[in-house]
Amino acid sequence: MLSVLPLTLLSLLSVASLAPGSVRPSIGPLSSKAGLLLLLGNAGVTQAVSVEKRAVLQTSQNGSSFIWTIQDTYAGETFFDTFDFFTGGDPTHGMVNYTDRDTALAHNLTFITDDGKVIMKGDDSTWLDSGVYRNSVRISSKKQYNTGLFILDLNHAPWGCGVWPAWWTLGGGQWPYTGEIDIIEGVHDNAHNQVTWHTGPNCTLNPNTTFTGTLVGNLDCDGTANGNAGCGVTEWSRASYGPIFDAQGGGVFAMKWDDTGIAVWSFYRAAVPKDVLAGQPDPSSWGEPVAVLDPSGCDPIANFVNHSIVFDITFCGDWAGNSYATSGCPGTCTDRLMDPSNFVNASWNINNLKVYRKQTLTGLATGSARSDYGSPTLRQVFGLGLTIPILALFVL
């Protein structure tokens, strides 16, 4: 029998519990401005979750309805508790010492500001002899993901001559067969962010997919070929990386990964969509993405598995080092590394990182039945003048 929540669980919803009989009759068509009660069915067990008011109902290519609901929030004092600090040698051959958490904290390379901002930075206070590596941080989320909507709100991203930062996701197991997604990446004081995918064989970027960026190099995403370059797209906006992005007050980067492909958007501060700020993201309303890896050329599920979220700042190395002579930066990358004042902009300043999961709504039923616990019917739960139907939605 279909039932609703007992009164003790109604506090999960953003509406007041009502006693039986206190019903308002204004129940109308489904509205994105209403709260929904979702009943999750799994192996015969029914449990309830709440969806915030103004949840945005969206439609998949197969016609099914779904919502993006929050899964994890990385922010504030607990941010670094959810990440591991990488202390090995840099796989990209950067002139960097990745420190452990205690060292990073002791040397002010990681900290949380009084107003909750997350700071990660390269050492900008120590003079070095020529050839000595500079301290920095690389962290990887303890949790792994298979698909999701990843939204990073930041005030400042690292840049500067010889600096090579990245926000990316990395698959578990042997690289590159479980995939890598580079969402924010660049070198020196470039103005254009580069989005790149690295996979095993049999994955190509379809150039006929609609996106606003410019193709870079190969269409073959195979990380074992072409010098590990993968397949990439450079953003068109000069406010997507470096000093111009930071001068705009930062902004938001979003990566959507599901069975329809992997897409990336970026928004400088003044252009961040209202649905993102409200915590109810609707990628279908954001316009064309800056980069897309379409399933017509690459299976986004088979080629990307068990991904951790990674932030890092390295110096010189395979990209920033090899491109230094043609970058317009002074001297050599090795010489640049010596003076700490060259790295005052080599820092992340993050408001929050939110990960949303797709919940598909697959069934409906009328809510005339009473709860086994004697709680109100769905009509009574939602009978607050809100424009929502009398139904229960089951979530996969």
mmCIF file of C-alpha atoms in Angstrom:
data_model
loop_
_atom_site.group_PDB
_atom_site.id
_atom_site.type_symbol
_atom_site.label_atom_id
_atom_site.label_comp_id
_atom_site.label_asym_id
_atom_site.label_seq_id
_atom_site.Cartn_x
_atom_site.Cartn_y
_atom_site.Cartn_z
ATOM 1 C CA MET A 1 0.000 0.000 0.000
ATOM 2 C CA LEU A 2 1.267 3.455 -0.840
ATOM 3 C CA SER A 3 1.890 5.492 2.263
ATOM 4 C CA VAL A 4 3.496 8.769 3.239
ATOM 5 C CA LEU A 5 5.876 9.813 5.977
ATOM 6 C CA PRO A 6 5.097 9.527 9.659
ATOM 7 C CA LEU A 7 4.742 12.882 11.380
ATOM 8 C CA THR A 8 8.172 12.509 12.971
ATOM 9 C CA LEU A 9 9.800 12.703 9.533
ATOM 10 C CA LEU A 10 7.811 15.594 8.133
ATOM 11 C CA SER A 11 10.431 18.008 9.447
ATOM 12 C CA LEU A 12 12.587 16.945 6.498
ATOM 13 C CA LEU A 13 10.299 18.944 4.277
ATOM 14 C CA SER A 14 10.213 22.705 3.910
ATOM 15 C CA VAL A 15 6.507 22.756 4.881
ATOM 16 C CA ALA A 16 4.767 22.528 8.232
ATOM 17 C CA SER A 17 3.216 19.297 9.438
ATOM 18 C CA LEU A 18 -0.549 19.403 9.348
ATOM 19 C CA ALA A 19 -3.000 17.630 11.575
ATOM 20 C CA PRO A 20 -5.529 15.364 9.804
ATOM 21 C CA GLY A 21 -8.399 17.416 8.469
ATOM 22 C CA SER A 22 -6.509 20.698 8.121
ATOM 23 C CA VAL A 23 -6.462 20.583 4.334
ATOM 24 C CA ARG A 24 -6.307 23.433 1.887
ATOM 25 C CA PRO A 25 -7.815 22.438 -1.454
ATOM 26 C CA SER A 26 -5.705 24.477 -3.884
ATOM 27 C CA ILE A 27 -3.839 21.622 -5.571
ATOM 28 C CA GLY A 28 -2.938 22.219 -9.193
ATOM 29 C CA PRO A 29 -0.473 21.224 -11.942
ATOM 30 C CA LEU A 30 3.107 20.316 -11.075
ATOM 31 C CA SER A 31 5.249 23.374 -10.498
ATOM 32 C CA SER A 32 9.013 23.780 -10.239
ATOM 33 C CA LYS A 33 8.335 26.218 -7.381
ATOM 34 C CA ALA A 34 7.019 23.544 -5.027
ATOM 35 C CA GLY A 35 8.532 21.120 -2.601
ATOM 36 C CA LEU A 36 8.263 17.444 -3.498
ATOM 37 C CA LEU A 37 8.171 14.350 -1.355
ATOM 38 C CA LEU A 38 10.061 11.560 -3.081
ATOM 39 C CA LEU A 39 9.653 7.944 -2.052
ATOM 40 C CA LEU A 40 12.711 5.842 -2.836
ATOM 41 C CA GLY A 41 12.001 2.199 -3.528
ATOM 42 C CA ASN A 42 14.815 -0.306 -3.226
ATOM 43 C CA ALA A 43 14.342 -4.039 -2.847
ATOM 44 C CA GLY A 44 10.891 -3.535 -1.346
ATOM 45 C CA VAL A 45 12.038 -0.943 1.189
ATOM 46 C CA THR A 46 10.450 2.473 0.924
ATOM 47 C CA GLN A 47 12.174 5.505 2.370
ATOM 48 C CA ALA A 48 11.600 9.205 1.962
ATOM 49 C CA VAL A 49 13.835 12.056 0.934
ATOM 50 C CA SER A 50 12.998 15.718 0.595
ATOM 51 C CA VAL A 51 13.608 17.965 -2.353
ATOM 52 C CA GLU A 52 13.962 21.669 -1.681
ATOM 53 C CA LYS A 53 11.412 24.149 -2.918
ATOM 54 C CA ARG A 54 12.018 25.364 -6.457
ATOM 55 C CA ALA A 55 13.502 22.024 -7.526
ATOM 56 C CA VAL A 56 13.888 22.079 -11.288
ATOM 57 C CA LEU A 57 12.276 19.155 -13.060
ATOM 58 C CA GLN A 58 14.192 18.310 -16.241
ATOM 59 C CA THR A 59 13.644 15.896 -19.105
ATOM 60 C CA SER A 60 16.094 13.294 -20.393
ATOM 61 C CA GLN A 61 16.534 12.460 -24.055
ATOM 62 C CA ASN A 62 14.399 9.356 -23.509
ATOM 63 C CA GLY A 63 11.553 11.463 -22.173
ATOM 64 C CA SER A 64 11.897 10.567 -18.494
ATOM 65 C CA SER A 65 11.871 13.297 -15.847
ATOM 66 C CA PHE A 66 14.692 13.890 -13.393
ATOM 67 C CA ILE A 67 16.137 16.391 -10.967
ATOM 68 C CA TRP A 68 19.686 17.247 -9.910
ATOM 69 C CA THR A 69 19.782 16.825 -6.143
ATOM 70 C CA ILE A 70 22.682 17.679 -3.863
ATOM 71 C CA GLN A 71 24.962 14.776 -2.996
ATOM 72 C CA ASP A 72 28.034 16.358 -1.390
ATOM 73 C CA THR A 73 29.133 19.852 -0.383
ATOM 74 C CA TYR A 74 32.818 20.608 0.138
ATOM 75 C CA ALA A 75 33.236 23.865 2.033
ATOM 76 C CA GLY A 76 34.453 25.587 5.170
ATOM 77 C CA GLU A 77 36.203 24.047 8.162
ATOM 78 C CA THR A 78 35.655 20.412 7.111
ATOM 79 C CA PHE A 79 36.920 20.848 3.553
ATOM 80 C CA PHE A 80 40.357 19.315 4.044
ATOM 81 C CA ASP A 81 38.958 16.464 6.155
ATOM 82 C CA THR A 82 37.404 15.068 2.983
ATOM 83 C CA PHE A 83 40.624 15.066 0.932
ATOM 84 C CA ASP A 84 43.895 13.144 0.981
ATOM 85 C CA PHE A 85 47.176 15.017 0.467
ATOM 86 C CA PHE A 86 49.332 13.605 -2.328
ATOM 87 C CA THR A 87 53.035 13.554 -1.427
ATOM 88 C CA GLY A 88 54.602 11.626 -4.299
ATOM 89 C CA GLY A 89 56.657 12.910 -7.186
ATOM 90 C CA ASP A 90 54.778 14.969 -9.742
ATOM 91 C CA PRO A 91 53.750 12.689 -12.651
ATOM 92 C CA THR A 92 53.968 15.732 -14.950
ATOM 93 C CA HIS A 93 57.597 16.341 -13.919
ATOM 94 C CA GLY A 94 56.980 19.684 -12.266
ATOM 95 C CA MET A 95 59.577 21.345 -10.071
ATOM 96 C CA VAL A 96 57.370 20.902 -7.022
ATOM 97 C CA ASN A 97 57.359 19.280 -3.599
ATOM 98 C CA TYR A 98 53.825 18.214 -2.756
ATOM 99 C CA THR A 99 53.535 18.440 1.014
ATOM 100 C CA ASP A 100 51.496 16.452 3.520
ATOM 101 C CA ARG A 101 48.633 18.075 5.407
ATOM 102 C CA ASP A 102 50.593 18.954 8.542
ATOM 103 C CA THR A 103 53.371 20.600 6.535
ATOM 104 C CA ALA A 104 50.872 22.506 4.408
ATOM 105 C CA LEU A 105 49.110 23.822 7.499
ATOM 106 C CA ALA A 106 52.364 24.701 9.267
ATOM 107 C CA HIS A 107 53.638 26.679 6.263
ATOM 108 C CA ASN A 108 50.308 28.369 5.549
ATOM 109 C CA LEU A 109 49.855 26.583 2.226
ATOM 110 C CA THR A 110 46.336 25.512 3.214
ATOM 111 C CA PHE A 111 43.919 27.237 5.569
ATOM 112 C CA ILE A 112 40.334 28.354 6.023
ATOM 113 C CA THR A 113 39.691 32.084 6.358
ATOM 114 C CA ASP A 114 37.489 33.549 9.073
ATOM 115 C CA ASP A 115 34.659 33.897 6.553
ATOM 116 C CA GLY A 116 34.923 30.265 5.410
ATOM 117 C CA LYS A 117 36.994 30.587 2.231
ATOM 118 C CA VAL A 118 39.195 27.593 1.373
ATOM 119 C CA ILE A 119 42.776 28.574 0.496
ATOM 120 C CA MET A 120 45.393 26.375 -1.220
ATOM 121 C CA LYS A 121 48.621 27.925 -2.455
ATOM 122 C CA GLY A 122 52.158 27.433 -3.586
ATOM 123 C CA ASP A 123 54.905 28.692 -1.300
ATOM 124 C CA ASP A 124 55.287 32.452 -1.857
ATOM 125 C CA SER A 125 57.646 33.274 1.020
ATOM 126 C CA THR A 126 60.798 31.164 0.571
ATOM 127 C CA TRP A 127 63.810 32.046 -1.572
ATOM 128 C CA LEU A 128 65.249 28.970 -3.298
ATOM 129 C CA ASP A 129 68.597 28.088 -4.810
ATOM 130 C CA SER A 130 68.612 27.327 -8.519
ATOM 131 C CA GLY A 131 67.156 23.898 -9.231
ATOM 132 C CA VAL A 132 65.452 23.505 -5.844
ATOM 133 C CA TYR A 133 61.785 22.572 -5.986
ATOM 134 C CA ARG A 134 59.063 24.803 -4.519
ATOM 135 C CA ASN A 135 56.509 23.535 -1.974
ATOM 136 C CA SER A 136 52.873 23.271 -2.987
ATOM 137 C CA VAL A 137 49.778 21.103 -2.529
ATOM 138 C CA ARG A 138 47.876 18.449 -4.426
ATOM 139 C CA ILE A 139 44.745 16.982 -2.827
ATOM 140 C CA SER A 140 42.366 14.220 -3.927
ATOM 141 C CA SER A 141 38.858 13.569 -2.603
ATOM 142 C CA LYS A 142 38.402 10.503 -0.441
ATOM 143 C CA LYS A 143 35.094 9.883 -2.178
ATOM 144 C CA GLN A 144 34.885 8.606 -5.747
ATOM 145 C CA TYR A 145 32.159 9.301 -8.275
ATOM 146 C CA ASN A 146 30.629 7.706 -11.336
ATOM 147 C CA THR A 147 28.726 10.545 -13.065
ATOM 148 C CA GLY A 148 27.414 13.717 -11.473
ATOM 149 C CA LEU A 149 27.155 17.477 -11.774
ATOM 150 C CA PHE A 150 30.216 19.168 -10.237
ATOM 151 C CA ILE A 151 29.959 22.905 -9.541
ATOM 152 C CA LEU A 152 32.932 24.888 -8.230
ATOM 153 C CA ASP A 153 32.437 28.454 -6.966
ATOM 154 C CA LEU A 154 35.760 30.225 -6.564
ATOM 155 C CA ASN A 155 37.077 33.741 -6.120
ATOM 156 C CA HIS A 156 40.593 33.159 -7.390
ATOM 157 C CA ALA A 157 42.390 30.500 -9.431
ATOM 158 C CA PRO A 158 46.203 30.219 -9.626
ATOM 159 C CA TRP A 159 48.200 31.857 -12.419
ATOM 160 C CA GLY A 160 51.609 33.336 -13.123
ATOM 161 C CA CYS A 161 54.721 32.646 -15.150
ATOM 162 C CA GLY A 162 55.835 29.058 -14.547
ATOM 163 C CA VAL A 163 52.594 28.199 -12.682
ATOM 164 C CA TRP A 164 50.471 25.213 -13.800
ATOM 165 C CA PRO A 165 47.277 24.660 -11.778
ATOM 166 C CA ALA A 166 44.395 22.287 -12.406
ATOM 167 C CA TRP A 167 41.004 21.283 -11.071
ATOM 168 C CA TRP A 168 40.274 17.838 -12.430
ATOM 169 C CA THR A 169 38.873 14.384 -11.786
ATOM 170 C CA LEU A 170 40.929 11.201 -11.969
ATOM 171 C CA GLY A 171 39.772 7.613 -12.322
ATOM 172 C CA GLY A 172 40.778 4.849 -9.950
ATOM 173 C CA GLY A 173 43.096 2.131 -11.239
ATOM 174 C CA GLN A 174 45.649 2.370 -14.013
ATOM 175 C CA TRP A 175 45.890 5.695 -15.840
ATOM 176 C CA PRO A 176 44.537 6.520 -18.409
ATOM 177 C CA TYR A 177 42.137 3.577 -18.756
ATOM 178 C CA THR A 178 39.673 4.877 -16.169
ATOM 179 C CA GLY A 179 39.835 8.406 -17.512
ATOM 180 C CA GLU A 180 40.849 11.916 -16.553
ATOM 181 C CA ILE A 181 38.741 15.069 -16.931
ATOM 182 C CA ASP A 182 40.640 18.377 -16.745
ATOM 183 C CA ILE A 183 38.042 21.049 -16.005
ATOM 184 C CA ILE A 184 40.266 24.019 -15.147
ATOM 185 C CA GLU A 185 43.807 23.978 -16.477
ATOM 186 C CA GLY A 186 46.267 26.451 -17.854
ATOM 187 C CA VAL A 187 49.796 27.788 -17.592
ATOM 188 C CA HIS A 188 51.525 31.136 -17.042
ATOM 189 C CA ASP A 189 49.175 34.109 -17.340
ATOM 190 C CA ASN A 190 47.088 32.679 -20.172
ATOM 191 C CA ALA A 191 43.607 34.104 -20.532
ATOM 192 C CA HIS A 192 41.830 31.012 -21.874
ATOM 193 C CA ASN A 193 41.027 27.914 -19.851
ATOM 194 C CA GLN A 194 41.612 24.506 -21.454
ATOM 195 C CA VAL A 195 39.326 21.495 -20.969
ATOM 196 C CA THR A 196 40.949 18.128 -21.710
ATOM 197 C CA TRP A 197 40.031 14.448 -21.566
ATOM 198 C CA HIS A 198 42.481 11.563 -21.251
ATOM 199 C CA THR A 199 41.289 7.979 -21.740
ATOM 200 C CA GLY A 200 42.386 4.607 -23.007
ATOM 201 C CA PRO A 201 41.953 3.682 -26.689
ATOM 202 C CA ASN A 202 38.644 3.904 -28.583
ATOM 203 C CA CYS A 203 37.645 7.370 -27.411
ATOM 204 C CA THR A 204 37.490 10.374 -29.740
ATOM 205 C CA LEU A 205 36.153 13.911 -29.496
ATOM 206 C CA ASN A 206 33.385 14.564 -32.023
ATOM 207 C CA PRO A 207 34.154 17.964 -33.638
ATOM 208 C CA ASN A 208 30.585 18.250 -34.927
ATOM 209 C CA THR A 209 29.132 18.486 -31.426
ATOM 210 C CA THR A 210 27.864 21.940 -30.492
ATOM 211 C CA PHE A 211 30.156 23.843 -28.108
ATOM 212 C CA THR A 212 31.648 27.315 -28.013
ATOM 213 C CA GLY A 213 35.337 26.488 -27.494
ATOM 214 C CA THR A 214 38.102 25.814 -30.003
ATOM 215 C CA LEU A 215 39.576 22.371 -30.637
ATOM 216 C CA VAL A 216 43.156 21.882 -29.487
ATOM 217 C CA GLY A 217 45.370 19.346 -31.233
ATOM 218 C CA ASN A 218 44.102 15.785 -31.342
ATOM 219 C CA LEU A 219 40.605 14.379 -31.584
ATOM 220 C CA ASP A 220 41.973 11.094 -30.229
ATOM 221 C CA CYS A 221 41.647 11.114 -26.423
ATOM 222 C CA ASP A 222 43.977 8.120 -25.966
ATOM 223 C CA GLY A 223 46.400 9.059 -23.210
ATOM 224 C CA THR A 224 48.854 6.387 -24.338
ATOM 225 C CA ALA A 225 49.351 8.118 -27.716
ATOM 226 C CA ASN A 226 50.431 11.540 -28.980
ATOM 227 C CA GLY A 227 52.594 12.299 -25.969
ATOM 228 C CA ASN A 228 49.712 11.823 -23.503
ATOM 229 C CA ALA A 229 48.068 14.970 -24.861
ATOM 230 C CA GLY A 230 44.505 13.626 -24.851
ATOM 231 C CA CYS A 231 41.769 15.597 -26.612
ATOM 232 C CA GLY A 232 40.999 19.148 -25.631
ATOM 233 C CA VAL A 233 39.073 22.359 -26.143
ATOM 234 C CA THR A 234 40.195 25.910 -25.344
ATOM 235 C CA GLU A 235 37.535 28.288 -24.062
ATOM 236 C CA TRP A 236 36.732 31.352 -26.158
ATOM 237 C CA SER A 237 36.354 33.694 -23.170
ATOM 238 C CA ARG A 238 39.326 35.748 -22.034
ATOM 239 C CA ALA A 239 37.726 35.759 -18.585
ATOM 240 C CA SER A 240 37.984 31.987 -18.166
ATOM 241 C CA TYR A 241 41.534 31.828 -16.786
ATOM 242 C CA GLY A 242 44.293 33.926 -15.305
ATOM 243 C CA PRO A 243 44.359 37.581 -14.246
ATOM 244 C CA ILE A 244 41.180 38.574 -16.096
ATOM 245 C CA PHE A 245 39.137 35.796 -14.473
ATOM 246 C CA ASP A 246 40.405 36.795 -11.050
ATOM 247 C CA ALA A 247 39.848 40.514 -11.704
ATOM 248 C CA GLN A 248 36.168 39.741 -12.375
ATOM 249 C CA GLY A 249 35.853 38.316 -8.860
ATOM 250 C CA GLY A 250 36.258 34.741 -10.002
ATOM 251 C CA GLY A 251 33.160 32.778 -10.921
ATOM 252 C CA VAL A 252 31.783 29.284 -11.380
ATOM 253 C CA PHE A 253 32.896 26.236 -13.351
ATOM 254 C CA ALA A 254 30.535 23.312 -13.880
ATOM 255 C CA MET A 255 31.123 19.828 -15.265
ATOM 256 C CA LYS A 256 28.156 17.591 -16.103
ATOM 257 C CA TRP A 257 28.928 13.903 -16.542
ATOM 258 C CA ASP A 258 26.165 11.456 -17.394
ATOM 259 C CA ASP A 259 25.100 9.080 -20.158
ATOM 260 C CA THR A 260 24.635 12.027 -22.544
ATOM 261 C CA GLY A 261 28.331 12.879 -22.391
ATOM 262 C CA ILE A 262 30.679 15.147 -20.445
ATOM 263 C CA ALA A 263 30.155 18.901 -20.772
ATOM 264 C CA VAL A 264 31.835 21.919 -19.158
ATOM 265 C CA TRP A 265 30.570 25.477 -18.615
ATOM 266 C CA SER A 266 32.265 28.490 -17.049
ATOM 267 C CA PHE A 267 30.766 31.756 -15.813
ATOM 268 C CA TYR A 268 32.596 34.825 -14.578
ATOM 269 C CA ARG A 269 31.113 36.289 -11.409
ATOM 270 C CA ALA A 270 28.525 38.616 -12.920
ATOM 271 C CA ALA A 271 27.229 35.902 -15.242
ATOM 272 C CA VAL A 272 26.667 33.048 -12.748
ATOM 273 C CA PRO A 273 23.142 31.632 -13.382
ATOM 274 C CA LYS A 274 20.541 32.291 -10.696
ATOM 275 C CA ASP A 275 19.641 28.596 -10.507
ATOM 276 C CA VAL A 276 23.245 27.812 -9.525
ATOM 277 C CA LEU A 277 23.205 30.467 -6.811
ATOM 278 C CA ALA A 278 19.894 29.065 -5.554
ATOM 279 C CA GLY A 279 21.308 25.533 -5.334
ATOM 280 C CA GLN A 280 18.876 24.234 -7.966
ATOM 281 C CA PRO A 281 21.081 23.841 -11.067
ATOM 282 C CA ASP A 282 19.464 23.479 -14.478
ATOM 283 C CA PRO A 283 22.200 22.905 -17.090
ATOM 284 C CA SER A 284 19.604 22.873 -19.864
ATOM 285 C CA SER A 285 19.149 26.622 -19.280
ATOM 286 C CA TRP A 286 22.842 27.554 -19.396
ATOM 287 C CA GLY A 287 23.278 27.748 -23.152
ATOM 288 C CA GLU A 288 25.931 25.944 -25.138
ATOM 289 C CA PRO A 289 28.767 24.460 -23.084
ATOM 290 C CA VAL A 290 32.337 25.511 -23.756
ATOM 291 C CA ALA A 291 33.382 21.889 -24.333
ATOM 292 C CA VAL A 292 31.602 18.558 -24.842
ATOM 293 C CA LEU A 293 32.759 14.957 -25.109
ATOM 294 C CA ASP A 294 29.836 13.351 -26.899
ATOM 295 C CA PRO A 295 28.888 9.660 -26.507
ATOM 296 C CA SER A 296 28.897 9.310 -30.303
ATOM 297 C CA GLY A 297 32.691 9.220 -30.088
ATOM 298 C CA CYS A 298 33.329 8.171 -26.512
ATOM 299 C CA ASP A 299 31.289 6.186 -24.015
ATOM 300 C CA PRO A 300 31.242 8.472 -20.937
ATOM 301 C CA ILE A 301 30.384 5.621 -18.590
ATOM 302 C CA ALA A 302 32.798 2.903 -19.734
ATOM 303 C CA ASN A 303 35.794 5.221 -20.181
ATOM 304 C CA PHE A 304 35.453 7.160 -16.921
ATOM 305 C CA VAL A 305 35.265 5.095 -13.742
ATOM 306 C CA ASN A 306 35.582 5.804 -10.002
ATOM 307 C CA HIS A 307 36.726 9.407 -10.210
ATOM 308 C CA SER A 308 38.212 11.403 -7.362
ATOM 309 C CA ILE A 309 38.229 15.212 -7.383
ATOM 310 C CA VAL A 310 41.706 16.724 -7.559
ATOM 311 C CA PHE A 311 43.173 20.200 -7.031
ATOM 312 C CA ASP A 312 46.849 20.942 -7.554
ATOM 313 C CA ILE A 313 49.408 23.655 -8.266
ATOM 314 C CA THR A 314 52.663 22.615 -9.903
ATOM 315 C CA PHE A 315 55.505 24.600 -11.473
ATOM 316 C CA CYS A 316 57.317 24.293 -14.801
ATOM 317 C CA GLY A 317 57.069 20.627 -15.822
ATOM 318 C CA ASP A 318 55.819 19.084 -19.054
ATOM 319 C CA TRP A 319 53.526 21.964 -20.013
ATOM 320 C CA ALA A 320 54.576 25.120 -18.169
ATOM 321 C CA GLY A 321 58.275 24.258 -18.490
ATOM 322 C CA ASN A 322 58.220 23.191 -22.126
ATOM 323 C CA SER A 323 56.163 26.224 -23.181
ATOM 324 C CA TYR A 324 58.054 28.763 -21.073
ATOM 325 C CA ALA A 325 60.425 29.993 -23.790
ATOM 326 C CA THR A 326 57.514 30.990 -26.049
ATOM 327 C CA SER A 327 55.216 32.300 -23.300
ATOM 328 C CA GLY A 328 56.563 35.833 -23.090
ATOM 329 C CA CYS A 329 57.683 35.217 -19.519
ATOM 330 C CA PRO A 330 61.150 36.508 -18.520
ATOM 331 C CA GLY A 331 64.271 34.363 -18.134
ATOM 332 C CA THR A 332 63.928 30.609 -17.692
ATOM 333 C CA CYS A 333 61.388 28.633 -15.691
ATOM 334 C CA THR A 334 64.117 27.335 -13.391
ATOM 335 C CA ASP A 335 65.283 30.869 -12.644
ATOM 336 C CA ARG A 336 61.702 32.054 -12.175
ATOM 337 C CA LEU A 337 61.175 29.450 -9.472
ATOM 338 C CA MET A 338 63.774 30.979 -7.153
ATOM 339 C CA ASP A 339 61.983 34.233 -6.208
ATOM 340 C CA PRO A 340 58.887 33.712 -3.999
ATOM 341 C CA SER A 341 57.345 37.035 -5.064
ATOM 342 C CA ASN A 342 56.728 35.484 -8.482
ATOM 343 C CA PHE A 343 54.087 33.222 -6.907
ATOM 344 C CA VAL A 344 51.813 35.610 -5.020
ATOM 345 C CA ASN A 345 48.993 34.698 -7.432
ATOM 346 C CA ALA A 346 49.572 30.935 -7.285
ATOM 347 C CA SER A 347 46.583 30.199 -5.056
ATOM 348 C CA TRP A 348 43.070 28.779 -4.993
ATOM 349 C CA ASN A 349 40.398 30.734 -3.106
ATOM 350 C CA ILE A 350 37.235 28.618 -3.033
ATOM 351 C CA ASN A 351 33.748 29.379 -1.730
ATOM 352 C CA ASN A 352 32.431 25.844 -2.166
ATOM 353 C CA LEU A 353 32.354 22.781 -4.364
ATOM 354 C CA LYS A 354 28.991 21.058 -4.749
ATOM 355 C CA VAL A 355 28.342 17.669 -6.304
ATOM 356 C CA TYR A 356 24.825 16.867 -7.484
ATOM 357 C CA ARG A 357 23.466 13.490 -8.525
ATOM 358 C CA LYS A 358 20.753 12.834 -11.080
ATOM 359 C CA GLN A 359 17.573 11.312 -9.644
ATOM 360 C CA THR A 360 15.193 9.940 -12.229
ATOM 361 C CA LEU A 361 11.469 10.095 -11.487
ATOM 362 C CA THR A 362 9.976 6.895 -12.839
ATOM 363 C CA GLY A 363 6.507 6.399 -11.453
ATOM 364 C CA LEU A 364 3.500 8.064 -9.917
ATOM 365 C CA ALA A 365 0.462 7.044 -7.912
ATOM 366 C CA THR A 366 -2.437 8.811 -6.292
ATOM 367 C CA GLY A 367 -2.048 9.643 -2.639
ATOM 368 C CA SER A 368 -5.471 8.746 -1.261
ATOM 369 C CA ALA A 369 -4.112 5.971 0.940
ATOM 370 C CA ARG A 370 -3.422 6.580 4.611
ATOM 371 C CA SER A 371 -0.079 5.829 6.199
ATOM 372 C CA ASP A 372 0.310 2.743 8.318
ATOM 373 C CA TYR A 373 1.540 5.192 10.952
ATOM 374 C CA GLY A 374 -1.639 7.247 10.826
ATOM 375 C CA SER A 375 0.116 10.200 9.242
ATOM 376 C CA PRO A 376 -1.560 12.604 6.813
ATOM 377 C CA THR A 377 -2.139 11.747 3.200
ATOM 378 C CA LEU A 378 -0.073 13.415 0.489
ATOM 379 C CA ARG A 379 -2.902 15.885 0.014
ATOM 380 C CA GLN A 380 -2.595 16.870 3.666
ATOM 381 C CA VAL A 381 1.215 17.069 3.543
ATOM 382 C CA PHE A 382 1.234 19.299 0.487
ATOM 383 C CA GLY A 383 -2.096 21.072 1.002
ATOM 384 C CA LEU A 384 -0.547 24.448 1.689
ATOM 385 C CA GLY A 385 -1.760 26.285 -1.365
ATOM 386 C CA LEU A 386 1.293 25.114 -3.324
ATOM 387 C CA THR A 387 0.787 24.203 -6.952
ATOM 388 C CA ILE A 388 1.663 20.531 -6.839
ATOM 389 C CA PRO A 389 -0.349 17.426 -7.663
ATOM 390 C CA ILE A 390 -1.452 14.681 -5.288
ATOM 391 C CA LEU A 391 1.087 12.066 -6.251
ATOM 392 C CA ALA A 392 4.105 10.203 -5.057
ATOM 393 C CA LEU A 393 7.226 10.080 -7.216
ATOM 394 C CA PHE A 394 9.482 7.081 -7.095
ATOM 395 C CA VAL A 395 13.209 7.654 -7.591
ATOM 396 C CA LEU A 396 15.666 5.166 -9.082
#
